[in-house]
Coordinates of C-alpha atoms in Angstrom, one line a residue:
M239 CA 99.6 101.4 68.0
D240 CA 97.6 103.2 65.6
T241 CA 97.5 100.7 63.4
I242 CA 97.2 97.8 66.2
L243 CA 94.2 100.0 68.2
G244 CA 93.2 101.8 64.8
P245 CA 89.7 99.9 65.4
L246 CA 89.0 100.5 68.6
Y247 CA 89.8 104.1 67.4
I248 CA 87.1 104.3 65.1
A249 CA 84.5 102.6 67.5
V250 CA 85.2 105.1 70.2
S251 CA 85.3 108.3 68.6
W252 CA 81.7 106.8 67.1
I253 CA 80.4 106.1 70.3
I254 CA 81.5 109.7 71.4
V255 CA 79.9 111.2 68.5
Q256 CA 76.9 109.7 68.9
F257 CA 76.3 110.8 72.4
H258 CA 78.1 114.2 71.2
S259 CA 74.9 114.5 68.6
F260 CA 72.6 113.6 71.0
Y261 CA 73.4 116.4 73.6
S262 CA 73.6 118.9 71.1
L263 CA 70.3 118.7 70.9
I264 CA 70.4 120.2 74.5
F265 CA 73.5 122.1 74.8
D266 CA 75.6 124.2 72.5
K267 CA 77.3 121.7 70.0
N268 CA 80.9 123.0 70.7
S269 CA 80.3 123.2 74.8
G270 CA 82.0 121.2 77.2
A271 CA 78.9 119.8 78.2
A272 CA 77.7 118.2 75.1
W273 CA 81.5 117.1 75.0
G274 CA 81.7 116.1 78.3
L275 CA 78.6 114.1 79.1
S276 CA 79.9 112.2 75.8
I277 CA 82.8 111.1 77.7
V278 CA 80.9 110.2 80.9
S279 CA 78.0 108.7 78.7
L280 CA 80.9 106.1 77.2
V281 CA 82.0 105.2 80.9
V282 CA 78.8 104.1 81.9
L283 CA 78.3 102.2 78.5
I284 CA 81.6 100.1 78.9
R285 CA 80.9 99.8 82.8
I286 CA 77.4 98.6 82.1
C287 CA 79.1 95.9 79.3
L288 CA 82.0 94.7 82.1
I289 CA 79.4 93.9 84.9
P290 CA 79.6 90.5 84.0
L291 CA 83.3 90.7 84.6
F292 CA 82.9 92.7 87.7
V293 CA 80.5 89.8 89.3
K294 CA 83.4 87.1 88.5
Q295 CA 86.2 89.3 90.2
I296 CA 84.4 89.6 93.7
K297 CA 83.3 86.1 93.3
S298 CA 87.5 85.3 92.9
T299 CA 87.9 88.4 95.3
R300 CA 86.3 86.2 98.3
N301 CA 87.6 82.9 97.0
M302 CA 91.2 84.4 97.1
Q303 CA 90.4 85.5 100.7
A304 CA 88.9 82.1 101.7
L305 CA 91.8 80.5 100.5
Q306 CA 94.3 82.7 101.8
P307 CA 95.5 80.4 105.4
K308 CA 95.5 77.2 102.7
M309 CA 98.1 79.0 100.8
K310 CA 99.9 80.4 103.4
A311 CA 100.1 77.0 104.5
I312 CA 101.7 75.6 101.7
Q313 CA 104.0 78.6 101.9
E314 CA 105.8 77.3 104.8
R315 CA 104.9 73.8 103.9
Y316 CA 107.6 74.5 101.1
K317 CA 109.1 77.4 101.4
N318 CA 112.7 76.2 100.2
D319 CA 111.0 74.5 97.2
K320 CA 109.2 77.0 95.1
Q321 CA 108.6 74.6 92.1
R322 CA 106.4 72.4 94.3
Q323 CA 104.6 75.6 96.1
S324 CA 103.7 76.7 92.5
E325 CA 102.3 73.2 91.9
E326 CA 100.8 73.3 95.0
M327 CA 99.3 76.4 94.3
M328 CA 97.9 75.6 91.1
K329 CA 96.5 72.5 92.3
L330 CA 94.8 74.5 95.1
Y331 CA 93.0 76.8 92.0
K332 CA 92.0 74.1 90.3
E333 CA 90.3 72.1 93.3
T334 CA 88.4 75.2 93.7
G335 CA 88.2 76.9 90.5
T336 CA 89.5 80.0 91.6
N337 CA 91.3 82.0 89.1
P338 CA 93.6 84.6 90.4
L339 CA 93.7 86.8 86.8
S340 CA 89.7 87.6 87.4
S341 CA 90.3 89.8 90.1
C342 CA 92.0 92.0 87.3
L343 CA 90.0 91.3 84.1
P344 CA 87.3 95.1 84.9
I345 CA 90.8 96.6 84.7
L346 CA 92.4 94.6 81.9
A347 CA 88.8 94.9 79.5
Q348 CA 88.8 99.0 79.9
S349 CA 92.6 99.3 79.5
P350 CA 92.3 99.3 75.5
F351 CA 89.0 101.5 75.5
F352 CA 91.5 104.1 78.1
I353 CA 94.2 104.1 75.9
S354 CA 92.2 104.6 72.5
L355 CA 90.2 107.5 74.7
Y356 CA 93.5 109.0 75.1
Q357 CA 94.9 108.7 71.8
V358 CA 91.8 110.6 70.4
L359 CA 92.4 113.3 72.9
S360 CA 95.4 113.4 72.1
H361 CA 94.9 113.9 67.7
I362 CA 92.3 116.5 68.8
A363 CA 95.3 118.5 71.0
Q364 CA 97.6 117.9 67.8
N365 CA 94.7 118.8 65.4
K366 CA 95.0 115.7 63.5
T367 CA 91.2 114.1 62.8
V368 CA 91.1 110.4 64.3
G369 CA 88.3 107.8 63.6
V370 CA 84.7 109.6 62.6
I371 CA 85.8 112.4 63.9
D372 CA 86.4 114.5 60.7
Q373 CA 87.4 118.3 60.2
P374 CA 84.4 120.1 61.8
L375 CA 83.9 118.2 64.8
L376 CA 87.5 118.5 65.5
E377 CA 87.3 122.3 65.6
S378 CA 84.5 121.9 67.7
A379 CA 86.1 119.5 70.6
Q380 CA 89.0 122.1 70.4
K381 CA 86.0 124.6 71.2
A382 CA 84.7 122.3 74.2
H383 CA 86.1 123.9 77.7
I384 CA 85.3 122.3 80.9
F385 CA 85.5 125.1 83.5
G386 CA 87.6 126.9 81.7
A387 CA 89.9 124.1 80.6
P388 CA 90.1 122.4 76.8
L389 CA 89.6 118.8 77.0
A390 CA 92.8 117.7 75.1
A391 CA 95.0 120.5 77.6
K392 CA 97.5 118.4 79.7
F393 CA 98.5 120.2 83.4
M394 CA 102.2 120.1 81.8
D395 CA 101.4 121.4 78.3
S396 CA 103.1 124.8 78.1
A397 CA 101.9 127.7 78.3
E398 CA 102.0 128.6 74.6
K399 CA 100.1 125.3 73.7
I400 CA 97.4 126.1 75.8
Q401 CA 97.0 129.4 74.4
S402 CA 96.6 127.8 70.9
L403 CA 93.5 126.2 72.7
G404 CA 91.9 129.1 73.8
A405 CA 92.5 128.9 77.5
S406 CA 94.7 130.0 80.5
V407 CA 97.7 128.0 82.2
V408 CA 96.1 128.7 85.5
D409 CA 92.7 127.8 84.5
V410 CA 94.1 124.4 83.1
R411 CA 95.7 123.8 86.2
V412 CA 93.5 124.3 88.8
V413 CA 90.4 122.1 87.5
T414 CA 93.4 119.2 86.7
I415 CA 94.5 119.3 90.0
I416 CA 91.2 119.4 91.4
M417 CA 89.9 116.4 89.3
I418 CA 93.4 114.7 90.3
V419 CA 92.2 115.0 93.9
L420 CA 88.8 114.1 93.3
M421 CA 89.9 110.7 91.8
S422 CA 92.6 109.4 94.2
A423 CA 90.5 110.6 96.9
S424 CA 87.4 108.3 95.1
Q425 CA 90.2 105.5 94.5
F426 CA 91.0 105.8 97.6
Y427 CA 87.4 105.3 99.7
T428 CA 86.8 102.9 97.4
Q429 CA 89.5 100.6 99.1
R430 CA 89.4 101.6 101.7
Q431 CA 85.2 100.9 102.0
L432 CA 86.4 97.3 101.0
M433 CA 89.0 96.7 103.2
T434 CA 87.1 98.0 106.6
K435 CA 83.8 96.8 105.7
N436 CA 83.4 94.0 102.9
V437 CA 86.9 91.6 104.7
D438 CA 86.5 88.5 107.3
L439 CA 88.3 90.2 110.0
T440 CA 87.8 86.8 112.1
V441 CA 90.4 85.6 109.3
K442 CA 94.1 88.0 109.0
T443 CA 95.6 87.0 106.2
P444 CA 98.5 88.6 103.7
F445 CA 95.8 89.2 101.5
M446 CA 94.2 92.2 103.8
Q447 CA 97.7 93.4 104.3
Q448 CA 98.5 93.7 100.0
Q449 CA 94.6 95.3 99.6
K450 CA 95.9 97.8 102.5
M451 CA 99.4 98.7 100.8
L452 CA 97.5 98.9 97.5
M453 CA 95.3 101.7 99.5
Y454 CA 97.7 103.8 99.6
V455 CA 99.0 103.0 96.5
F456 CA 96.8 103.7 93.7
P457 CA 95.9 107.2 94.5
I458 CA 99.5 107.9 94.7
M459 CA 99.6 106.4 91.0
F460 CA 96.4 108.3 90.1
A461 CA 98.1 111.5 91.2
V462 CA 101.5 110.7 89.4
F463 CA 100.0 109.8 86.3
G464 CA 97.5 112.2 86.4
I465 CA 99.6 115.3 85.8
N466 CA 100.3 113.8 82.1
F467 CA 96.6 113.1 81.3
P468 CA 94.4 115.6 79.3
V469 CA 91.0 116.6 80.7
G470 CA 88.7 114.5 78.8
V471 CA 90.9 111.3 80.4
L472 CA 90.6 113.0 83.7
V473 CA 86.9 112.7 83.2
Y474 CA 87.3 109.5 81.5
W475 CA 88.6 108.1 85.0
L476 CA 87.1 109.9 87.7
T477 CA 83.6 108.8 86.1
T478 CA 85.1 104.9 86.0
N479 CA 86.5 105.7 89.8
V480 CA 82.8 107.1 90.9
W481 CA 80.9 104.1 89.1
T482 CA 83.4 101.6 91.2
M483 CA 82.8 103.3 94.2
G484 CA 79.6 103.1 94.0
Q485 CA 78.9 99.7 92.3
Q486 CA 80.8 98.6 95.0
M487 CA 79.0 100.1 97.9
F488 CA 75.7 98.5 96.2
V489 CA 77.4 95.2 96.4
I490 CA 79.0 95.6 99.6
R491 CA 75.1 96.8 101.2
R492 CA 73.3 93.8 99.3
N493 CA 75.1 90.3 99.1
P494 CA 78.7 91.4 101.9
T495 CA 81.2 89.2 102.7
P496 CA 80.1 86.7 105.7
G497 CA 82.4 87.4 108.7
S498 CA 82.4 90.6 107.5
K499 CA 80.7 94.2 109.7
A500 CA 78.9 94.7 106.4
F501 CA 77.4 91.4 106.6
A502 CA 76.6 91.8 110.6
E503 CA 75.0 95.3 109.5
R504 CA 73.1 93.7 106.8
Q505 CA 71.9 90.6 109.4
E506 CA 70.8 93.3 111.9
R507 CA 68.9 95.2 109.4
L508 CA 66.9 92.0 107.9
R509 CA 66.4 91.3 111.6
A510 CA 64.9 94.7 111.9
A511 CA 62.6 94.1 109.5
G512 CA 61.4 90.8 110.5
K513 CA 63.0 89.0 107.5
I514 CA 65.3 86.7 109.5
V515 CA 63.3 85.2 112.4
E516 CA 65.9 83.4 115.6
D517 CA 65.0 80.5 117.6
P518 CA 63.6 81.6 120.9
A519 CA 65.6 79.6 123.0
A520 CA 68.7 80.8 120.9
V521 CA 67.8 84.2 121.4
E522 CA 66.5 83.5 125.1
A523 CA 70.2 82.2 125.7
K524 CA 72.2 85.5 124.6
Q525 CA 70.1 87.6 126.5
A526 CA 71.1 85.7 129.7
A527 CA 74.6 85.0 128.5
E528 CA 74.9 89.0 128.0
E529 CA 73.0 89.3 131.5
A530 CA 75.5 87.1 133.1
R531 CA 78.4 89.4 131.8
H532 CA 76.9 92.4 132.4
N533 CA 76.3 90.7 136.1
R534 CA 79.2 89.5 136.6
Q535 CA 81.8 90.8 139.4
Q536 CA 85.3 89.3 140.3
P537 CA 85.5 87.7 144.2
K538 CA 86.8 89.9 147.1
R539 CA 90.0 89.0 147.9
Q540 CA 90.4 86.9 151.5
T541 CA 92.8 87.0 154.2
K542 CA 95.2 83.6 155.2
S543 CA 92.9 83.2 158.4
Q544 CA 89.4 84.2 156.7
R545 CA 90.4 81.5 154.4
Q546 CA 91.5 78.9 157.0
T547 CA 88.9 79.6 159.5
G548 CA 85.5 80.7 156.7
S549 CA 84.4 83.5 158.1
A550 CA 84.4 85.3 155.3
A551 CA 81.5 83.5 152.7
P552 CA 82.8 83.8 148.9
A553 CA 82.1 87.2 147.7
G554 CA 80.7 86.2 144.2
G555 CA 78.0 83.5 146.4
A556 CA 77.8 86.2 149.4
Q557 CA 75.5 88.4 147.2
N558 CA 72.5 86.1 146.7
R559 CA 72.4 84.9 150.1
T560 CA 70.1 86.1 153.5
R561 CA 71.1 88.0 155.7
A562 CA 70.3 85.3 158.4
G563 CA 71.4 82.6 156.6
S564 CA 74.9 84.1 156.5
A565 CA 75.2 85.1 160.2
S566 CA 73.8 81.7 161.1
G567 CA 76.6 80.2 158.8
D568 CA 79.0 82.5 160.1
T569 CA 78.2 81.6 163.5
G570 CA 78.6 77.9 163.2
A571 CA 81.8 78.1 161.8
G572 CA 83.1 80.3 164.4
Q573 CA 81.8 77.9 167.0
G574 CA 83.1 74.7 165.3
A575 CA 86.6 76.2 164.7
A576 CA 86.5 77.0 168.8
K577 CA 85.6 73.8 170.2
K578 CA 88.1 72.6 167.1
Q579 CA 90.8 74.5 168.9
S580 CA 89.8 73.4 172.8
L581 CA 90.1 69.6 172.1
E582 CA 93.4 70.4 169.7
K583 CA 95.0 72.2 173.7
K584 CA 93.7 69.8 175.8
D585 CA 95.3 67.1 173.5
A586 CA 98.5 69.0 173.6
Q587 CA 98.2 69.9 177.6
E588 CA 97.5 65.9 178.0
G589 CA 100.3 65.0 176.0
K590 CA 102.8 67.1 177.6
E591 CA 101.5 65.9 180.8
K592 CA 102.4 62.2 180.0
G593 CA 105.0 62.9 178.2
G594 CA 106.4 65.2 181.3
A595 CA 105.6 61.9 183.8
S596 CA 107.3 59.6 181.7
G597 CA 110.4 61.8 181.2
S598 CA 110.9 62.0 184.9
R599 CA 110.3 58.1 185.4
T600 CA 112.9 57.9 182.8
A601 CA 115.3 59.5 184.4
K602 CA 114.9 58.7 188.0
S603 CA 115.5 55.1 186.4
G604 CA 118.6 55.9 185.0
Q605 CA 119.5 57.4 188.1
R606 CA 119.5 54.2 189.6
K607 CA 121.0 52.4 187.6
G608 CA 123.9 54.9 187.5
Q609 CA 124.0 54.7 191.1
Q610 CA 125.9 52.2 193.0
R611 CA 125.4 50.5 196.6
P612 CA 128.9 50.5 198.7
K613 CA 130.0 47.2 199.6
H614 CA 129.6 46.0 203.0
P615 CA 133.5 46.1 204.8
S616 CA 132.5 42.3 206.2
K617 CA 132.2 41.2 202.4
K618 CA 135.5 42.9 200.8

């Protein structure tokens, strides 16, 4: 490892020494402020160089979000053929110009510098020169403390080792725990900000579930691995998390994902500032729709007799009618119904009378037919 990353050890140690020389003009050269700010400046320099990769990461993340429905359809269509599924996925990436690894580029690019800084601080803790850090600089770095914790001390170090660096176990563990908590909290907030503000909520995709899972996994990983990091590495990682959080806040505010909550908030800000001029007809239609929705009421339930006679007007139109029109409508409906009922009764009575008369004639005729006159005795 030392042979492969040897050039990076030299580069990282040289950058730290240059910043340390600058901050030694302001602070004591053996102070934690001079060495701590040197590490922070190293992070800032690396992150500025990684801004182009960060832009690619944002574009790749948005493209992946947009492709999630198509990817899900491919998985459902070829769920029994993994090879064809992979081919279709690669074809989709090629057609849209999306690279899934672009979202990991900033982390991958930082990894060598992170490992190099870790090794530089480990050499300092072991009282070994590394890169351009010679013996005088090594002694100065060992004397540097941040809130009582040496730069090269770890949470899991023994009491003897911590005492050899001129510190106490309590100071080291309190400082490392606070820094680990801050590091995990900043990572959680960064991921939560991405999930709640910069995701298109109109599309439910597995990508959202993955991001939600990472929101809880990453802070736990930082907490587990943080106890094995030197204090200087914790300073490095906490600084890069804060930088990422601020950079993401800036991007979400200025260039949010369409359809997200941040996008709606940005549109409102631009509209309030007069930078977005909407069509008056569209604004009027929107206001009319809001008023209609606000004034809309559910129709009142009517009884069966009310529905049949029509004595009760519809609930939706009753509020817009005048009392006179309503009264005249009800009266006319009542008179019409009464007239209709009287005609029906008269027809029914006439039918009954006719039916009774015809029935009696039929009965009489049947009675006549059934009765026979006795023959005269002389005709027997």
